[in-house]
Amino acid sequence: MAGTKKLFIKTYGCQMNVYDSERMAEALGGSGYEEVTTPEEADMILLNTCHIREKAAEKVYSELGRFQGLKAEKPDLKIGVAGCVAQAEGQEIMRRQPIVDLVVGPQSYHRLPEMEAKAGHGEKVLDTEFPEEDKFEKLKARPKARRGPTAFLTVQEGCDKFCAFCVVPYTRGAEVSRPAARILGEAQDLVERGVREITLLGQNVNAYHGAGADGDWSLARLIRELAEIDGLERLRFTTSHPNDMADDLIEAHGTCAKLMPYLHLPVQSGSDRVLKAMNRKHTREDYFRLIERIRAARPDIHISGDFIVGFPGETDEDFEQTMDLVRRVEYGTAFSFKYSARPGTPAAEKGDKMVDPQVASARLTALQDLLNAQQRRLQDAMVGRELGVLFEKPGRRPGQMVGKSDYLHAVHVTAEGLAPGDLRRVKITASHPNSLTGELV
Ligand code: SAH
Ligand code: SF4
Ligand code: F3S
């Protein structure tokens, strides 16, 4: 019988985890689970976790601690840990928190139904292998239910870049691209279910080189083919590495109307010395030249980035180089983090001099102030302009709908007859701290 057992999934970390959580819910749907929104009503709780920074990983254990009471009340409740903490810490999780029944890594979650059956018999189960079989192929076809107008679609997984600070190559494994035909099929299926915007995902998405009908396809080729799907109106992709920004992908930003003018292109630092220590394999000049070429192809593009401050050995001068890079590039959005030493990564093992935490915090504040000011300036400049907006859901006010602009701003519009999935031209009338408001043209 379908839908007799209740599943609660909580997702941490990146968009790839959001996609994986959807796929896990679908896989467990085949075992009779339906998703619920509170842990109290669940027969199974799954935490899909992130290991990128220490704080992210520790959240899992505090969350598990909160479930101890629930488990005591409901001994049949199954508790699982999935994602990158599961991959990195494996058995250690069950040792630290005995209420956990099941641990499953990001490359083996297609085996969840069998694991759930075993857990149902009281077994403790762990699977953090990188199996040969393709998990996407083993997963049940997506159910055909209608869904919201935007979706994520993982096209590439893992990473071979080994930036010195980063756990991803260890938690997600080697870089793998999915075959193009499978991605086109999944996209078509999503569109039939009401999706109008797809964001292609990969830790290193622009390194995509999946098998196509006529040899390996680049990400640009995949985007061009996806753009042919009727009813699919918008395409985005994330996250990209500067060294994989191929000519055809830059060109696509100028020629493919469905590819949105927004590019997340993390640089991490503006100092060549730090970039080298981070093993980023590009210089600040390389990055400037790249941004210049991208803007030549698509002048209005919004550039987004990630930054790490306080990388071991970072001096005031290095940090000033980062501030200078930010001033020169002008970011539409950005994410910035204080360096967190991660077990097993080269930067953590080398034992270089850690930056004083107070100094790192002060740098982070200064960088965030600058980035926020840039973001606000670019957003304010939208007032008076007409933007495409894809509406996603009702807003808080009566008659209000919220959507995303081409540049990924949240846009609020109050108008009669607007529905999720509508793509309309909107004249922007005001800019607020994290959103725009406008009226239909
Ligand atoms: N694959 C992507 C992003 C991976 S993680 C890329 O290459 O850009 C997302 C962001 O987390 C990174 O861009 C980086 O800015 C940050 N990050 C990764 N490891 C970190 C660490 N050890 N400490 C602080 N921030 C980190
Ligand atoms: Fe991590 Fe670097 Fe790979 Fe991005 S490119 S996932 S930061 S190792
Ligand atoms: Fe976190 Fe894993 Fe994504 S470590 S950022 S959930 S790939």
PDB file of C-alpha atoms in Angstrom, residues 8-226:
ATOM      1  CA  PHE A   8      10.598  13.410   7.276  1.00  0.00           C
ATOM      2  CA  ILE A   9      13.702  14.628   5.440  1.00  0.00           C
ATOM      3  CA  LYS A  10      15.789  17.575   6.529  1.00  0.00           C
ATOM      4  CA  THR A  11      18.311  18.901   4.037  1.00  0.00           C
ATOM      5  CA  TYR A  12      21.532  20.799   4.760  1.00  0.00           C
ATOM      6  CA  GLY A  13      24.246  22.110   2.461  1.00  0.00           C
ATOM      7  CA  CYS A  14      24.228  22.711  -1.250  1.00  0.00           C
ATOM      8  CA  GLN A  15      21.608  22.439  -4.012  1.00  0.00           C
ATOM      9  CA  MET A  16      22.904  19.002  -4.904  1.00  0.00           C
ATOM     10  CA  ASN A  17      21.667  17.839  -1.542  1.00  0.00           C
ATOM     11  CA  VAL A  18      18.264  19.376  -2.292  1.00  0.00           C
ATOM     12  CA  TYR A  19      18.142  17.344  -5.498  1.00  0.00           C
ATOM     13  CA  ASP A  20      19.354  14.196  -3.710  1.00  0.00           C
ATOM     14  CA  SER A  21      16.695  14.593  -1.009  1.00  0.00           C
ATOM     15  CA  GLU A  22      14.009  14.673  -3.705  1.00  0.00           C
ATOM     16  CA  ARG A  23      15.407  11.523  -5.238  1.00  0.00           C
ATOM     17  CA  MET A  24      15.626   9.786  -1.851  1.00  0.00           C
ATOM     18  CA  ALA A  25      12.006  10.639  -1.103  1.00  0.00           C
ATOM     19  CA  GLU A  26      11.045   9.177  -4.489  1.00  0.00           C
ATOM     20  CA  ALA A  27      13.083   6.014  -3.855  1.00  0.00           C
ATOM     21  CA  LEU A  28      11.430   5.521  -0.475  1.00  0.00           C
ATOM     22  CA  GLY A  29       8.053   6.309  -2.048  1.00  0.00           C
ATOM     23  CA  GLY A  30       8.402   2.875  -3.622  1.00  0.00           C
ATOM     24  CA  SER A  31       8.619   1.395  -0.110  1.00  0.00           C
ATOM     25  CA  GLY A  32       5.333   3.033   0.866  1.00  0.00           C
ATOM     26  CA  TYR A  33       6.601   6.274   2.352  1.00  0.00           C
ATOM     27  CA  GLU A  34       5.046   9.675   1.875  1.00  0.00           C
ATOM     28  CA  GLU A  35       6.749  12.880   2.939  1.00  0.00           C
ATOM     29  CA  VAL A  36       5.577  14.854   5.953  1.00  0.00           C
ATOM     30  CA  THR A  37       6.684  18.241   7.237  1.00  0.00           C
ATOM     31  CA  THR A  38       7.340  17.566  10.942  1.00  0.00           C
ATOM     32  CA  PRO A  39       9.592  14.963  12.599  1.00  0.00           C
ATOM     33  CA  GLU A  40       6.939  14.200  15.251  1.00  0.00           C
ATOM     34  CA  GLU A  41       4.632  12.469  12.746  1.00  0.00           C
ATOM     35  CA  ALA A  42       7.414  10.509  11.012  1.00  0.00           C
ATOM     36  CA  ASP A  43       8.120   6.766  10.947  1.00  0.00           C
ATOM     37  CA  MET A  44      11.474   7.559   9.432  1.00  0.00           C
ATOM     38  CA  ILE A  45      13.667  10.653   9.791  1.00  0.00           C
ATOM     39  CA  LEU A  46      16.469  11.269   7.309  1.00  0.00           C
ATOM     40  CA  LEU A  47      19.049  14.010   7.748  1.00  0.00           C
ATOM     41  CA  ASN A  48      20.767  14.810   4.452  1.00  0.00           C
ATOM     42  CA  THR A  49      23.940  16.399   5.707  1.00  0.00           C
ATOM     43  CA  CYS A  50      26.810  18.706   4.702  1.00  0.00           C
ATOM     44  CA  HIS A  51      30.452  18.420   5.726  1.00  0.00           C
ATOM     45  CA  ILE A  52      31.826  21.561   4.099  1.00  0.00           C
ATOM     46  CA  ARG A  53      32.562  23.505   7.306  1.00  0.00           C
ATOM     47  CA  GLU A  54      32.815  22.392  10.916  1.00  0.00           C
ATOM     48  CA  LYS A  55      29.603  24.189  11.881  1.00  0.00           C
ATOM     49  CA  ALA A  56      27.667  22.414   9.142  1.00  0.00           C
ATOM     50  CA  ALA A  57      28.848  19.000  10.342  1.00  0.00           C
ATOM     51  CA  GLU A  58      28.194  19.716  14.024  1.00  0.00           C
ATOM     52  CA  LYS A  59      24.580  20.699  13.302  1.00  0.00           C
ATOM     53  CA  VAL A  60      23.876  17.044  12.552  1.00  0.00           C
ATOM     54  CA  TYR A  61      24.821  15.876  16.008  1.00  0.00           C
ATOM     55  CA  SER A  62      22.822  18.578  17.763  1.00  0.00           C
ATOM     56  CA  GLU A  63      19.812  17.747  15.580  1.00  0.00           C
ATOM     57  CA  LEU A  64      20.190  14.029  16.355  1.00  0.00           C
ATOM     58  CA  GLY A  65      20.345  14.875  20.053  1.00  0.00           C
ATOM     59  CA  ARG A  66      16.941  16.514  19.723  1.00  0.00           C
ATOM     60  CA  PHE A  67      15.481  13.300  18.269  1.00  0.00           C
ATOM     61  CA  GLN A  68      16.471  11.177  21.294  1.00  0.00           C
ATOM     62  CA  GLY A  69      13.187  11.898  23.058  1.00  0.00           C
ATOM     63  CA  LEU A  70      11.151  11.007  19.950  1.00  0.00           C
ATOM     64  CA  LYS A  71      12.997   7.724  19.559  1.00  0.00           C
ATOM     65  CA  ALA A  72      12.356   6.867  23.240  1.00  0.00           C
ATOM     66  CA  GLU A  73       8.619   7.473  22.744  1.00  0.00           C
ATOM     67  CA  LYS A  74       8.497   5.625  19.427  1.00  0.00           C
ATOM     68  CA  PRO A  75      11.019   2.755  19.415  1.00  0.00           C
ATOM     69  CA  ASP A  76       9.994   1.802  15.852  1.00  0.00           C
ATOM     70  CA  LEU A  77      11.036   5.204  14.541  1.00  0.00           C
ATOM     71  CA  LYS A  78      13.953   4.811  12.098  1.00  0.00           C
ATOM     72  CA  ILE A  79      16.625   7.472  11.984  1.00  0.00           C
ATOM     73  CA  GLY A  80      19.004   7.786   9.060  1.00  0.00           C
ATOM     74  CA  VAL A  81      21.939  10.035   8.213  1.00  0.00           C
ATOM     75  CA  ALA A  82      22.656  10.640   4.526  1.00  0.00           C
ATOM     76  CA  GLY A  83      24.907  13.013   2.603  1.00  0.00           C
ATOM     77  CA  CYS A  84      28.442  14.218   3.078  1.00  0.00           C
ATOM     78  CA  VAL A  85      28.761  13.799   6.864  1.00  0.00           C
ATOM     79  CA  ALA A  86      27.571  10.211   6.406  1.00  0.00           C
ATOM     80  CA  GLN A  87      30.280   9.720   3.791  1.00  0.00           C
ATOM     81  CA  ALA A  88      33.021  11.353   5.850  1.00  0.00           C
ATOM     82  CA  GLU A  89      32.250   9.941   9.276  1.00  0.00           C
ATOM     83  CA  GLY A  90      30.429   6.664   8.553  1.00  0.00           C
ATOM     84  CA  GLN A  91      30.440   4.295  11.525  1.00  0.00           C
ATOM     85  CA  GLU A  92      31.560   7.113  13.823  1.00  0.00           C
ATOM     86  CA  ILE A  93      28.038   8.554  13.617  1.00  0.00           C
ATOM     87  CA  MET A  94      26.444   5.402  15.014  1.00  0.00           C
ATOM     88  CA  ARG A  95      29.074   5.293  17.727  1.00  0.00           C
ATOM     89  CA  ARG A  96      28.461   8.903  18.739  1.00  0.00           C
ATOM     90  CA  GLN A  97      24.698   8.665  18.460  1.00  0.00           C
ATOM     91  CA  PRO A  98      23.226   5.171  19.021  1.00  0.00           C
ATOM     92  CA  ILE A  99      19.723   6.254  17.945  1.00  0.00           C
ATOM     93  CA  VAL A 100      20.940   6.182  14.320  1.00  0.00           C
ATOM     94  CA  ASP A 101      19.746   3.073  12.414  1.00  0.00           C
ATOM     95  CA  LEU A 102      21.048   3.837   8.974  1.00  0.00           C
ATOM     96  CA  VAL A 103      23.966   5.700   7.387  1.00  0.00           C
ATOM     97  CA  VAL A 104      24.039   6.209   3.621  1.00  0.00           C
ATOM     98  CA  GLY A 105      26.537   8.111   1.477  1.00  0.00           C
ATOM     99  CA  PRO A 106      25.746  10.404  -1.472  1.00  0.00           C
ATOM    100  CA  GLN A 107      26.695   7.782  -4.062  1.00  0.00           C
ATOM    101  CA  SER A 108      24.761   4.838  -2.672  1.00  0.00           C
ATOM    102  CA  TYR A 109      21.345   6.202  -1.729  1.00  0.00           C
ATOM    103  CA  HIS A 110      19.638   4.276  -4.541  1.00  0.00           C
ATOM    104  CA  ARG A 111      20.035   1.331  -2.138  1.00  0.00           C
ATOM    105  CA  LEU A 112      17.872   3.056   0.499  1.00  0.00           C
ATOM    106  CA  PRO A 113      14.818   0.802  -0.026  1.00  0.00           C
ATOM    107  CA  GLU A 114      16.827  -2.348   0.820  1.00  0.00           C
ATOM    108  CA  MET A 115      18.532  -0.570   3.678  1.00  0.00           C
ATOM    109  CA  GLU A 116      15.188   0.567   5.042  1.00  0.00           C
ATOM    110  CA  ALA A 117      13.887  -3.014   4.909  1.00  0.00           C
ATOM    111  CA  LYS A 118      16.893  -4.237   6.888  1.00  0.00           C
ATOM    112  CA  ALA A 119      16.549  -1.428   9.416  1.00  0.00           C
ATOM    113  CA  GLY A 120      12.902  -2.483   9.744  1.00  0.00           C
ATOM    114  CA  HIS A 121      14.158  -5.812  11.051  1.00  0.00           C
ATOM    115  CA  GLY A 122      16.232  -4.077  13.687  1.00  0.00           C
ATOM    116  CA  GLU A 123      19.555  -4.162  11.847  1.00  0.00           C
ATOM    117  CA  LYS A 124      21.982  -1.234  11.847  1.00  0.00           C
ATOM    118  CA  VAL A 125      22.930  -0.550   8.240  1.00  0.00           C
ATOM    119  CA  LEU A 126      25.736   1.449   6.694  1.00  0.00           C
ATOM    120  CA  ASP A 127      26.547   2.000   3.034  1.00  0.00           C
ATOM    121  CA  THR A 128      29.159   4.575   2.092  1.00  0.00           C
ATOM    122  CA  GLU A 129      30.523   2.840  -0.971  1.00  0.00           C
ATOM    123  CA  PHE A 130      31.149   4.431  -4.329  1.00  0.00           C
ATOM    124  CA  PRO A 131      29.413   1.638  -6.273  1.00  0.00           C
ATOM    125  CA  GLU A 132      30.098   0.870  -9.900  1.00  0.00           C
ATOM    126  CA  GLU A 133      26.433   1.022 -10.859  1.00  0.00           C
ATOM    127  CA  ASP A 134      24.956   4.394 -11.741  1.00  0.00           C
ATOM    128  CA  LYS A 135      22.651   5.424  -8.916  1.00  0.00           C
ATOM    129  CA  PHE A 136      20.528   7.577 -11.209  1.00  0.00           C
ATOM    130  CA  GLU A 137      19.742   4.557 -13.351  1.00  0.00           C
ATOM    131  CA  LYS A 138      18.846   2.407 -10.376  1.00  0.00           C
ATOM    132  CA  LEU A 139      16.466   5.001  -9.014  1.00  0.00           C
ATOM    133  CA  LYS A 140      12.846   4.627  -9.846  1.00  0.00           C
ATOM    134  CA  ALA A 141      11.619   6.893 -12.620  1.00  0.00           C
ATOM    135  CA  ARG A 142      10.375  10.127 -11.149  1.00  0.00           C
ATOM    136  CA  PRO A 143       6.690   9.954 -10.234  1.00  0.00           C
ATOM    137  CA  LYS A 144       4.526  11.887 -12.646  1.00  0.00           C
ATOM    138  CA  ALA A 145       2.891  14.222 -10.131  1.00  0.00           C
ATOM    139  CA  ARG A 146       2.676  17.943 -10.997  1.00  0.00           C
ATOM    140  CA  ARG A 147       5.302  20.024  -9.308  1.00  0.00           C
ATOM    141  CA  GLY A 148       6.502  23.599  -8.917  1.00  0.00           C
ATOM    142  CA  PRO A 149       7.859  25.601 -11.873  1.00  0.00           C
ATOM    143  CA  THR A 150      11.559  25.350 -10.944  1.00  0.00           C
ATOM    144  CA  ALA A 151      13.714  22.264 -10.509  1.00  0.00           C
ATOM    145  CA  PHE A 152      17.294  21.195  -9.946  1.00  0.00           C
ATOM    146  CA  LEU A 153      18.845  18.532 -12.146  1.00  0.00           C
ATOM    147  CA  THR A 154      22.217  17.020 -11.286  1.00  0.00           C
ATOM    148  CA  VAL A 155      24.291  16.516 -14.444  1.00  0.00           C
ATOM    149  CA  GLN A 156      27.754  16.112 -12.972  1.00  0.00           C
ATOM    150  CA  GLU A 157      28.989  14.862  -9.646  1.00  0.00           C
ATOM    151  CA  GLY A 158      32.177  14.809  -7.667  1.00  0.00           C
ATOM    152  CA  CYS A 159      35.304  16.846  -8.147  1.00  0.00           C
ATOM    153  CA  ASP A 160      38.889  16.231  -9.225  1.00  0.00           C
ATOM    154  CA  LYS A 161      40.154  19.722  -8.399  1.00  0.00           C
ATOM    155  CA  PHE A 162      41.294  19.100  -4.819  1.00  0.00           C
ATOM    156  CA  CYS A 163      41.335  22.683  -3.599  1.00  0.00           C
ATOM    157  CA  ALA A 164      43.440  22.473  -0.446  1.00  0.00           C
ATOM    158  CA  PHE A 165      40.604  23.456   1.928  1.00  0.00           C
ATOM    159  CA  CYS A 166      37.760  21.368   0.493  1.00  0.00           C
ATOM    160  CA  VAL A 167      36.149  18.062   1.496  1.00  0.00           C
ATOM    161  CA  VAL A 168      34.034  17.624  -1.643  1.00  0.00           C
ATOM    162  CA  PRO A 169      36.497  15.425  -3.603  1.00  0.00           C
ATOM    163  CA  TYR A 170      36.487  13.042  -0.618  1.00  0.00           C
ATOM    164  CA  THR A 171      32.779  13.066   0.218  1.00  0.00           C
ATOM    165  CA  ARG A 172      31.420  13.022  -3.337  1.00  0.00           C
ATOM    166  CA  GLY A 173      34.254  11.190  -5.038  1.00  0.00           C
ATOM    167  CA  ALA A 174      35.755  11.559  -8.493  1.00  0.00           C
ATOM    168  CA  GLU A 175      34.227  13.744 -11.162  1.00  0.00           C
ATOM    169  CA  VAL A 176      31.566  11.926 -13.220  1.00  0.00           C
ATOM    170  CA  SER A 177      29.225  13.280 -15.927  1.00  0.00           C
ATOM    171  CA  ARG A 178      25.813  11.732 -16.609  1.00  0.00           C
ATOM    172  CA  PRO A 179      25.048  10.728 -20.205  1.00  0.00           C
ATOM    173  CA  ALA A 180      23.324  13.524 -22.127  1.00  0.00           C
ATOM    174  CA  ALA A 181      20.338  11.434 -23.265  1.00  0.00           C
ATOM    175  CA  ARG A 182      19.394  10.661 -19.667  1.00  0.00           C
ATOM    176  CA  ILE A 183      19.546  14.325 -18.738  1.00  0.00           C
ATOM    177  CA  LEU A 184      17.420  15.314 -21.746  1.00  0.00           C
ATOM    178  CA  GLY A 185      14.902  12.624 -20.778  1.00  0.00           C
ATOM    179  CA  GLU A 186      14.752  13.773 -17.180  1.00  0.00           C
ATOM    180  CA  ALA A 187      14.367  17.407 -18.282  1.00  0.00           C
ATOM    181  CA  GLN A 188      11.525  16.490 -20.674  1.00  0.00           C
ATOM    182  CA  ASP A 189       9.840  14.626 -17.855  1.00  0.00           C
ATOM    183  CA  LEU A 190      10.165  17.611 -15.517  1.00  0.00           C
ATOM    184  CA  VAL A 191       8.680  19.925 -18.144  1.00  0.00           C
ATOM    185  CA  GLU A 192       5.714  17.577 -18.594  1.00  0.00           C
ATOM    186  CA  ARG A 193       5.134  17.918 -14.867  1.00  0.00           C
ATOM    187  CA  GLY A 194       5.001  21.713 -14.981  1.00  0.00           C
ATOM    188  CA  VAL A 195       8.647  22.755 -14.676  1.00  0.00           C
ATOM    189  CA  ARG A 196       9.662  25.840 -16.670  1.00  0.00           C
ATOM    190  CA  GLU A 197      13.112  26.531 -15.262  1.00  0.00           C
ATOM    191  CA  ILE A 198      15.882  23.998 -14.690  1.00  0.00           C
ATOM    192  CA  THR A 199      19.124  24.618 -12.853  1.00  0.00           C
ATOM    193  CA  LEU A 200      21.789  22.138 -13.918  1.00  0.00           C
ATOM    194  CA  LEU A 201      23.877  21.080 -10.958  1.00  0.00           C
ATOM    195  CA  GLY A 202      27.381  19.836 -10.349  1.00  0.00           C
ATOM    196  CA  GLN A 203      30.182  20.616  -7.890  1.00  0.00           C
ATOM    197  CA  ASN A 204      32.083  21.433 -11.028  1.00  0.00           C
ATOM    198  CA  VAL A 205      29.244  21.706 -13.465  1.00  0.00           C
ATOM    199  CA  ASN A 206      31.161  23.436 -16.252  1.00  0.00           C
ATOM    200  CA  ALA A 207      33.576  20.483 -16.368  1.00  0.00           C
ATOM    201  CA  TYR A 208      30.593  18.494 -17.729  1.00  0.00           C
ATOM    202  CA  HIS A 209      31.608  16.155 -20.560  1.00  0.00           C
ATOM    203  CA  GLY A 210      28.879  13.511 -20.682  1.00  0.00           C
ATOM    204  CA  ALA A 211      28.428  11.015 -23.490  1.00  0.00           C
ATOM    205  CA  GLY A 212      26.207  12.486 -26.213  1.00  0.00           C
ATOM    206  CA  ALA A 213      24.753  11.180 -29.457  1.00  0.00           C
ATOM    207  CA  ASP A 214      27.976  12.079 -31.293  1.00  0.00           C
ATOM    208  CA  GLY A 215      30.814  11.830 -28.793  1.00  0.00           C
ATOM    209  CA  ASP A 216      31.204  13.719 -25.526  1.00  0.00           C
ATOM    210  CA  TRP A 217      29.141  16.852 -25.093  1.00  0.00           C
ATOM    211  CA  SER A 218      30.299  20.004 -23.355  1.00  0.00           C
ATOM    212  CA  LEU A 219      28.003  21.827 -20.954  1.00  0.00           C
ATOM    213  CA  ALA A 220      27.338  24.427 -23.668  1.00  0.00           C
ATOM    214  CA  ARG A 221      26.207  21.711 -26.085  1.00  0.00           C
ATOM    215  CA  LEU A 222      23.968  20.189 -23.428  1.00  0.00           C
ATOM    216  CA  ILE A 223      22.445  23.623 -22.754  1.00  0.00           C
ATOM    217  CA  ARG A 224      21.808  24.213 -26.455  1.00  0.00           C
ATOM    218  CA  GLU A 225      20.002  20.872 -26.741  1.00  0.00           C
ATOM    219  CA  LEU A 226      17.989  21.435 -23.562  1.00  0.00           C
TER     220      LEU A 226
END
